[in-house]
Coordinates of C-alpha atoms in Angstrom, one line a residue:
M444 CA 78.6 -2.0 49.1
F445 CA 77.1 -4.8 51.2
L446 CA 73.3 -5.5 50.9
T447 CA 71.5 -7.0 53.7
P448 CA 69.3 -10.0 53.1
S449 CA 66.2 -8.0 53.7
A450 CA 67.2 -5.3 51.2
L451 CA 68.1 -8.0 48.6
A452 CA 64.7 -9.6 49.1
V453 CA 63.0 -6.2 48.5
I454 CA 64.9 -5.6 45.3
L455 CA 64.2 -9.1 44.0
F456 CA 60.5 -8.7 44.8
V457 CA 60.3 -5.3 43.1
G458 CA 62.1 -6.8 40.1
F459 CA 59.7 -9.7 40.0
V460 CA 56.8 -7.3 40.1
L461 CA 58.2 -5.2 37.3
I462 CA 58.8 -8.3 35.1
V463 CA 55.2 -9.5 35.7
A464 CA 53.9 -6.0 35.0
L465 CA 55.9 -5.8 31.7
A466 CA 54.7 -9.2 30.7
I467 CA 51.1 -8.3 31.4
T468 CA 51.5 -5.0 29.5
H469 CA 53.0 -6.8 26.6
M470 CA 50.2 -9.3 26.5
L471 CA 47.6 -6.5 26.7
M472 CA 49.3 -4.6 23.9
R473 CA 49.5 -7.7 21.8
G474 CA 45.8 -8.5 22.4
L475 CA 44.9 -4.9 21.5
K476 CA 46.9 -5.1 18.4
E477 CA 45.3 -8.4 17.4
K478 CA 41.8 -6.8 18.0
Q479 CA 42.9 -3.9 15.8
N480 CA 44.1 -6.3 13.1
A481 CA 40.7 -8.0 13.2
Y482 CA 39.3 -4.8 11.5
V483 CA 41.3 -5.8 8.4
S484 CA 38.8 -8.6 7.6
F485 CA 35.9 -6.1 7.8
A486 CA 37.6 -3.0 6.6
G487 CA 35.1 -2.5 3.8
H488 CA 32.1 -2.8 6.2
V489 CA 33.2 -0.5 9.1
N490 CA 31.4 2.8 8.6
E491 CA 32.4 4.6 11.7
F492 CA 35.7 6.1 12.8
L493 CA 37.0 8.5 15.4
L494 CA 39.2 11.5 14.7
F495 CA 41.2 13.5 17.3
M496 CA 42.0 17.1 16.0
N497 CA 43.5 20.1 17.8
R498 CA 41.7 23.5 18.0
E499 CA 43.5 24.6 14.8
G500 CA 41.8 21.7 12.9
F501 CA 44.8 19.4 12.3
L502 CA 44.6 15.7 12.8
Q503 CA 46.4 14.2 15.7
D504 CA 45.2 10.6 15.8
A505 CA 42.5 8.4 14.2
T506 CA 41.0 5.0 15.1
P507 CA 40.5 2.3 14.0
K508 CA 43.7 2.0 12.0
F509 CA 42.2 -0.4 9.5
I510 CA 39.3 0.9 7.6
R511 CA 38.6 1.4 3.9
D512 CA 36.7 4.6 3.5
P513 CA 37.6 7.5 1.0
L514 CA 37.1 10.3 3.6
Y515 CA 39.2 8.4 6.2
E516 CA 42.0 7.8 3.8
Q517 CA 42.0 11.5 2.7
I518 CA 42.0 12.9 6.2
C519 CA 44.9 10.7 7.2
Q520 CA 46.9 11.9 4.2
K521 CA 45.9 15.6 4.2
K522 CA 45.6 16.0 8.0
S523 CA 42.9 18.7 7.7
F524 CA 39.4 19.0 6.4
E525 CA 40.2 22.3 4.7
E526 CA 42.0 20.5 1.9
I527 CA 39.5 17.8 1.2
L528 CA 36.1 19.5 1.6
T529 CA 34.6 22.1 -0.7
A530 CA 34.8 25.7 0.4
E531 CA 31.0 25.8 1.1
E532 CA 31.2 22.6 3.2
Y533 CA 34.2 23.7 5.1
V534 CA 32.5 27.0 6.1
R535 CA 29.5 25.0 7.3
L536 CA 31.8 22.7 9.4
N537 CA 33.4 25.7 11.2
E538 CA 30.0 27.1 11.9
Y539 CA 28.9 23.7 13.3
L540 CA 32.0 23.4 15.6
K541 CA 31.4 26.9 17.0
G542 CA 28.0 25.8 18.3
A543 CA 28.8 22.1 19.0
E544 CA 29.2 22.7 22.8
S545 CA 25.8 24.4 23.0
Y546 CA 23.9 21.8 20.9
P547 CA 25.8 18.5 21.4
D548 CA 22.8 16.4 20.2
I549 CA 22.6 18.0 16.8
P550 CA 24.8 16.2 14.2
F551 CA 26.5 17.7 11.2
I552 CA 25.7 16.2 7.8
F553 CA 28.1 16.9 5.0
S554 CA 29.1 15.5 1.6
F555 CA 32.5 14.4 0.3
K556 CA 33.2 13.8 -3.3
G557 CA 35.5 10.9 -3.8
E558 CA 37.1 9.6 -6.9
S559 CA 34.0 7.9 -8.2
D560 CA 30.9 9.3 -6.4
V561 CA 29.6 11.5 -3.7
R562 CA 29.6 10.1 -0.1
W563 CA 27.5 11.5 2.8
Y564 CA 28.7 11.6 6.4
E565 CA 27.3 12.4 9.8
M566 CA 29.6 14.0 12.4
R567 CA 29.2 14.4 16.2
A568 CA 31.8 16.6 18.0
V569 CA 32.9 16.8 21.7
L570 CA 35.6 19.3 22.9
R571 CA 38.0 17.7 25.4
K572 CA 40.3 19.5 27.8
T573 CA 43.1 17.4 29.5
F574 CA 46.3 18.8 31.2
G575 CA 45.9 22.2 29.6
N576 CA 45.5 20.6 26.1
T577 CA 42.2 21.2 24.2
Y578 CA 41.2 19.0 21.3
W579 CA 38.2 17.8 19.3
E580 CA 36.9 14.2 19.4
L581 CA 35.0 13.7 16.1
L582 CA 32.8 10.6 15.6
I583 CA 32.1 10.3 11.9
K584 CA 29.7 7.8 10.3
N585 CA 29.2 7.0 6.7
V586 CA 25.5 7.5 6.0
T587 CA 25.6 7.3 2.2
L588 CA 23.3 4.2 2.1
D589 CA 20.8 5.9 4.5
V590 CA 20.7 9.1 2.4
D591 CA 20.4 7.1 -0.9
S592 CA 17.5 5.1 0.7
R593 CA 15.8 8.3 1.8
N594 CA 16.2 9.8 -1.6
Q595 CA 14.8 6.7 -3.2
R596 CA 11.8 6.8 -0.8
D597 CA 11.2 10.5 -1.5
R598 CA 11.4 9.9 -5.3
L599 CA 9.0 6.9 -5.0
Q600 CA 6.6 9.0 -2.9
D601 CA 6.8 11.8 -5.4
N602 CA 6.0 9.4 -8.2
V603 CA 3.1 7.9 -6.3
D604 CA 1.7 11.4 -5.5
M605 CA 2.0 12.4 -9.1
L606 CA 0.3 9.2 -10.3
L607 CA -2.6 9.6 -7.9
Q608 CA -3.1 13.2 -8.7
N609 CA -3.0 12.7 -12.4
T610 CA -5.4 9.8 -12.3
G611 CA -7.6 11.1 -9.5
D612 CA -7.1 7.9 -7.5
F613 CA -6.5 7.7 -3.7
L614 CA -5.5 5.3 -1.0
W615 CA -7.5 4.5 2.1
S616 CA -7.7 2.4 5.2
F617 CA -10.5 1.2 7.4
D618 CA -10.4 0.5 11.2
V619 CA -12.3 -2.7 11.9
D620 CA -13.0 -1.8 15.6
T621 CA -14.0 1.9 15.3
R622 CA -15.5 1.6 11.8
Q623 CA -13.6 4.8 10.8
M624 CA -12.4 5.4 7.3
T625 CA -9.1 7.2 6.8
L626 CA -7.9 8.6 3.5
L627 CA -4.1 8.0 3.2
T628 CA -3.7 10.3 0.2
P629 CA -5.8 13.3 -0.9
I630 CA -8.7 13.3 -3.3
T631 CA -8.2 15.5 -6.4
D632 CA -10.7 17.2 -8.6
E633 CA -11.1 16.9 -12.4
D634 CA -8.2 19.4 -12.9
G635 CA -5.8 17.5 -10.6
R636 CA -6.1 20.0 -7.7
V637 CA -6.0 18.6 -4.2
I638 CA -9.3 18.9 -2.4
P639 CA -8.7 20.6 1.1
R640 CA -9.1 18.4 4.2
S641 CA -9.4 15.2 2.1
V642 CA -6.7 13.4 4.1
G643 CA -7.1 11.7 7.5
V644 CA -10.2 10.3 9.3
Q645 CA -13.4 11.1 7.3
D646 CA -17.0 11.4 8.1
V647 CA -18.5 8.6 5.9
H648 CA -21.8 10.5 5.6
S649 CA -19.9 13.4 3.9
L650 CA -18.0 10.9 1.8
F651 CA -20.7 8.5 0.7
L652 CA -24.5 8.4 0.3
D653 CA -26.1 6.2 3.0
E654 CA -27.0 3.4 0.6
E655 CA -23.5 3.5 -1.0
Y656 CA -21.8 3.2 2.4
S657 CA -24.1 0.3 3.4
M658 CA -22.9 -1.5 0.3
F659 CA -19.3 -0.6 1.1
E660 CA -19.6 -1.9 4.7
R661 CA -21.2 -5.1 3.6
R662 CA -18.3 -5.8 1.3
I663 CA -15.8 -5.0 4.1
N664 CA -17.6 -7.3 6.5
A665 CA -17.6 -10.1 4.0
R666 CA -13.9 -9.7 3.4
I667 CA -13.3 -9.8 7.2
M668 CA -15.3 -12.9 7.6
E669 CA -13.6 -14.5 4.7
F670 CA -10.1 -13.7 6.1
R671 CA -11.0 -15.0 9.5
S672 CA -12.2 -18.3 8.1
T673 CA -9.4 -18.9 5.5
N674 CA -6.6 -16.6 6.9
Q675 CA -6.0 -15.3 3.4
N676 CA -7.4 -12.9 0.8
S677 CA -8.9 -15.2 -1.9
E678 CA -10.6 -12.3 -3.8
E679 CA -7.8 -9.7 -3.9
N680 CA -8.9 -8.5 -7.3
A681 CA -12.6 -8.1 -6.4
S682 CA -13.8 -4.6 -6.6
I683 CA -16.9 -2.6 -5.7
R684 CA -18.0 0.6 -7.6
L685 CA -19.3 3.4 -5.5
R686 CA -19.9 7.1 -5.8
V687 CA -17.9 9.6 -3.7
I688 CA -19.4 13.0 -2.9
G689 CA -17.0 15.4 -4.5
P690 CA -16.8 19.2 -4.6
G691 CA -20.2 20.9 -5.0
K692 CA -21.9 17.6 -3.9
K693 CA -21.0 16.1 -7.3
L694 CA -21.1 12.3 -7.3
I695 CA -18.0 10.7 -8.7
W696 CA -17.7 7.0 -9.5
Y697 CA -14.7 5.1 -8.0
S698 CA -13.7 1.4 -8.1
F699 CA -12.8 0.4 -4.6
R700 CA -10.4 -2.5 -3.9
C701 CA -9.0 -3.6 -0.5
K702 CA -6.9 -6.2 1.3
V703 CA -7.1 -7.5 4.8
Y704 CA -3.9 -7.6 6.9
L705 CA -3.1 -9.1 10.3
E706 CA -0.9 -6.7 12.3
E707 CA 1.6 -7.7 15.0
N708 CA -0.9 -7.3 17.8
S709 CA -3.3 -9.7 16.0
K710 CA -5.5 -6.8 15.0
L711 CA -7.1 -6.8 11.6
A712 CA -6.2 -3.9 9.3
I713 CA -7.8 -3.1 6.0
K714 CA -6.1 -1.0 3.3
G715 CA -7.2 -0.3 -0.2
S716 CA -7.2 1.9 -3.2
A717 CA -10.0 3.8 -5.1
R718 CA -9.6 4.2 -8.9
R719 CA -11.6 7.0 -10.4
M720 CA -14.0 5.9 -13.1
D721 CA -14.4 8.8 -15.5
L722 CA -16.3 6.7 -18.1
L723 CA -19.9 5.8 -17.8
F724 CA -20.7 2.2 -17.0
D725 CA -21.7 0.1 -19.9
N726 CA -25.4 -0.4 -20.7
P727 CA -27.0 2.0 -18.1
I728 CA -30.8 2.4 -18.2
Y729 CA -32.2 5.6 -16.8
D730 CA -35.7 5.9 -15.5
E731 CA -36.5 9.5 -16.4
V732 CA -38.9 9.6 -19.2
V733 CA -40.4 6.1 -19.6
N734 CA -42.3 4.2 -17.0
L735 CA -40.3 1.0 -16.7
D736 CA -42.9 -0.7 -14.5
A737 CA -45.4 -0.6 -17.4
A738 CA -42.9 -0.9 -20.2
I739 CA -40.9 -3.9 -19.1
G740 CA -44.0 -6.2 -18.9
T741 CA -44.9 -5.6 -22.5
M742 CA -41.4 -5.3 -24.1
L743 CA -39.7 -8.4 -25.5
S744 CA -42.8 -10.5 -25.3
F745 CA -41.2 -13.2 -27.6
P746 CA -42.0 -16.7 -26.6
D747 CA -38.4 -17.8 -26.2
I748 CA -37.1 -14.8 -24.3
R749 CA -37.6 -14.6 -20.5
L750 CA -37.5 -11.2 -18.9
F751 CA -37.9 -10.1 -15.3
C752 CA -37.0 -7.1 -13.1
V753 CA -36.1 -7.1 -9.3
D754 CA -35.5 -4.4 -6.7
R755 CA -32.8 -4.3 -4.1
E756 CA -34.9 -6.5 -1.8
N757 CA -35.0 -9.2 -4.5
R758 CA -38.7 -8.6 -5.1
I759 CA -40.1 -9.0 -8.6
V760 CA -41.5 -5.7 -9.8
S761 CA -42.2 -6.8 -13.4
C762 CA -41.7 -9.7 -15.8
N763 CA -43.0 -10.9 -19.2
Q764 CA -45.4 -13.8 -20.0
S765 CA -42.6 -16.3 -20.9
F766 CA -40.9 -15.9 -17.5
A767 CA -44.2 -16.3 -15.6
L768 CA -45.1 -19.5 -17.6
D769 CA -41.7 -21.0 -16.9
F770 CA -42.6 -21.1 -13.2
K771 CA -46.3 -22.1 -13.5
F772 CA -47.8 -18.6 -13.2
A773 CA -50.5 -18.0 -15.8
N774 CA -50.4 -14.2 -15.3
P775 CA -47.2 -12.2 -14.9
E776 CA -48.9 -9.9 -12.4
K777 CA -49.2 -12.9 -10.0
T778 CA -45.4 -12.7 -9.5
F779 CA -45.3 -9.0 -8.8
G780 CA -44.2 -8.2 -5.2
K781 CA -43.0 -11.8 -4.6
R782 CA -39.4 -12.5 -3.6
L783 CA -37.4 -14.1 -6.3
L784 CA -36.9 -17.3 -4.2
E785 CA -40.7 -17.7 -4.0
V786 CA -40.9 -17.8 -7.8
V787 CA -37.7 -19.3 -9.1
R788 CA -36.8 -22.9 -8.3
P789 CA -34.2 -23.2 -5.6
K790 CA -31.6 -24.9 -7.8
Y791 CA -31.7 -21.9 -10.2
Y792 CA -32.0 -19.2 -7.5
A793 CA -28.3 -19.5 -6.3
F794 CA -27.0 -19.0 -9.8
I795 CA -29.4 -16.1 -10.6
Q796 CA -29.1 -14.4 -7.2
G797 CA -25.3 -14.4 -7.3
T798 CA -25.3 -12.6 -10.7
L799 CA -27.9 -10.1 -9.6
S800 CA -26.0 -9.2 -6.4
E801 CA -22.8 -8.6 -8.4
V802 CA -24.6 -6.2 -10.8
F803 CA -26.3 -4.3 -7.9
E804 CA -22.9 -3.8 -6.2
S805 CA -20.8 -3.1 -9.3
G806 CA -23.3 -1.1 -11.4
R807 CA -22.1 -3.0 -14.5
A808 CA -24.0 -5.4 -16.7
K809 CA -23.0 -9.0 -16.6
S810 CA -23.5 -11.8 -19.2
W811 CA -23.2 -15.6 -18.9
K812 CA -23.3 -18.3 -21.5
G813 CA -22.9 -22.0 -21.1
P814 CA -24.5 -25.4 -20.5
F815 CA -27.4 -25.3 -18.0
N816 CA -29.6 -27.8 -16.1
K817 CA -29.1 -30.8 -18.4
E818 CA -27.0 -32.1 -21.2
N819 CA -27.2 -30.3 -24.6
R820 CA -29.2 -27.5 -22.9
L821 CA -27.7 -24.0 -23.2
L822 CA -28.5 -20.8 -21.4
W823 CA -27.7 -17.2 -22.3
F824 CA -28.3 -14.9 -19.3
N825 CA -27.8 -11.1 -19.1
A826 CA -28.3 -8.9 -16.0
I827 CA -28.5 -5.1 -16.7
P828 CA -28.5 -2.4 -14.0
L829 CA -31.4 0.1 -14.0
T830 CA -30.0 3.4 -12.8
R831 CA -31.6 6.5 -11.5
A832 CA -30.7 9.9 -12.7
D833 CA -28.3 10.3 -9.8
G834 CA -26.5 7.1 -10.7
F835 CA -27.9 4.8 -8.0
V836 CA -28.7 1.2 -9.2
Y837 CA -32.1 0.5 -7.7
R838 CA -33.2 -2.4 -9.9
V839 CA -31.7 -5.1 -12.1
L840 CA -33.2 -6.3 -15.3
G841 CA -32.7 -10.0 -16.0
V842 CA -33.0 -11.4 -19.6
Y843 CA -32.3 -15.0 -20.6
I844 CA -33.0 -17.5 -23.3
Q845 CA -32.7 -21.3 -23.2
M846 CA -31.8 -23.3 -26.3
D847 CA -31.3 -27.0 -27.1
E848 CA -28.5 -28.1 -29.2
S849 CA -30.6 -30.8 -30.8
E850 CA -32.8 -28.1 -32.3
F851 CA -30.0 -27.1 -34.6
R852 CA -28.9 -30.5 -35.7
D853 CA -30.1 -32.0 -39.0
N854 CA -32.2 -28.9 -39.5
K855 CA -32.6 -28.2 -43.2
N856 CA -33.6 -24.6 -42.8
F857 CA -30.7 -23.9 -40.4
K858 CA -28.2 -25.5 -42.9
E859 CA -29.5 -23.2 -45.6
L860 CA -28.9 -20.2 -43.4
I861 CA -25.3 -21.1 -42.8

């Protein structure tokens, strides 16, 4: 048979094209194989794989070929879920596949017990039909870490809820812009029962007395100003003790703590906790029977003990003779109604005022002992809250005594006493 030059040229061209196509196909297959082999280095970290199964539930193919997963290894060996899942899980799988076409966005979560532990998986299914052949494409993801993390969070939340309910404490947040207070966890009563509607945004007037909320807001404002100036919480352990209006309008003492945060949008956020204080504060004085205004001026009229009482506006309502004489007042009544700064020397005022303010806010007595004013001079100072019958601190009693170390040196009588 004789081939014309044109026919020969066509045959050579077609042969060249086939050789090039085979070369390209070989290179593509080799590249694909190399990419598949890359999974070997990460086989223990690949948590997704794809299964192709016929309508009868038998495995036809799986990818990627290199993956270390107990379910993947078992399905490649057994070729069917029926032999590797429990009877209960297999029934659930069949029910899921029946409705997979109607609800394609709903995944199927199931467990598989391996040799050492239980693994959790998420499956999504799509039914394919090609050339008269129908098969399932199953995308399976190992979600064991997600399930374990969720279980740990649930257990942690259960522990927190149990702790808060048993102690009567609660968590709260405060919106700096709207001045709204939100309770993040519910308040419980004395029997540990949750008080209805005690979670979410609260009406502060139904939660606090007006004077108590004023104290709370002042503390919040101080913490905000401190954070803006220093960009940090320098008094994270500072607390303020307030009364919360409980069931039946009962007033319950709580110790409030908070921390200022800076959110991503540069907005300040405040979150804190409130610890229930079931015990009475130490050294409370109630003004029910005695007239303190008359009694304080005559009590403790010793020459070495100074005693004074101030209200919430730092006005002196009573004092003894020793205190008045210390500041050049012949009669104690001359100090009544005056602000503390008008009577006490400025260098002493800052020290005394700081202690009094802390007692007003905390409702607890405070004592201070140490050197004062000059060398060898000692001061013992006590501030005691005066509390109304409803628990509100409306005055503070200050008592102090000054001593000189030299008075106890080379003192014969003192030596005999010790």
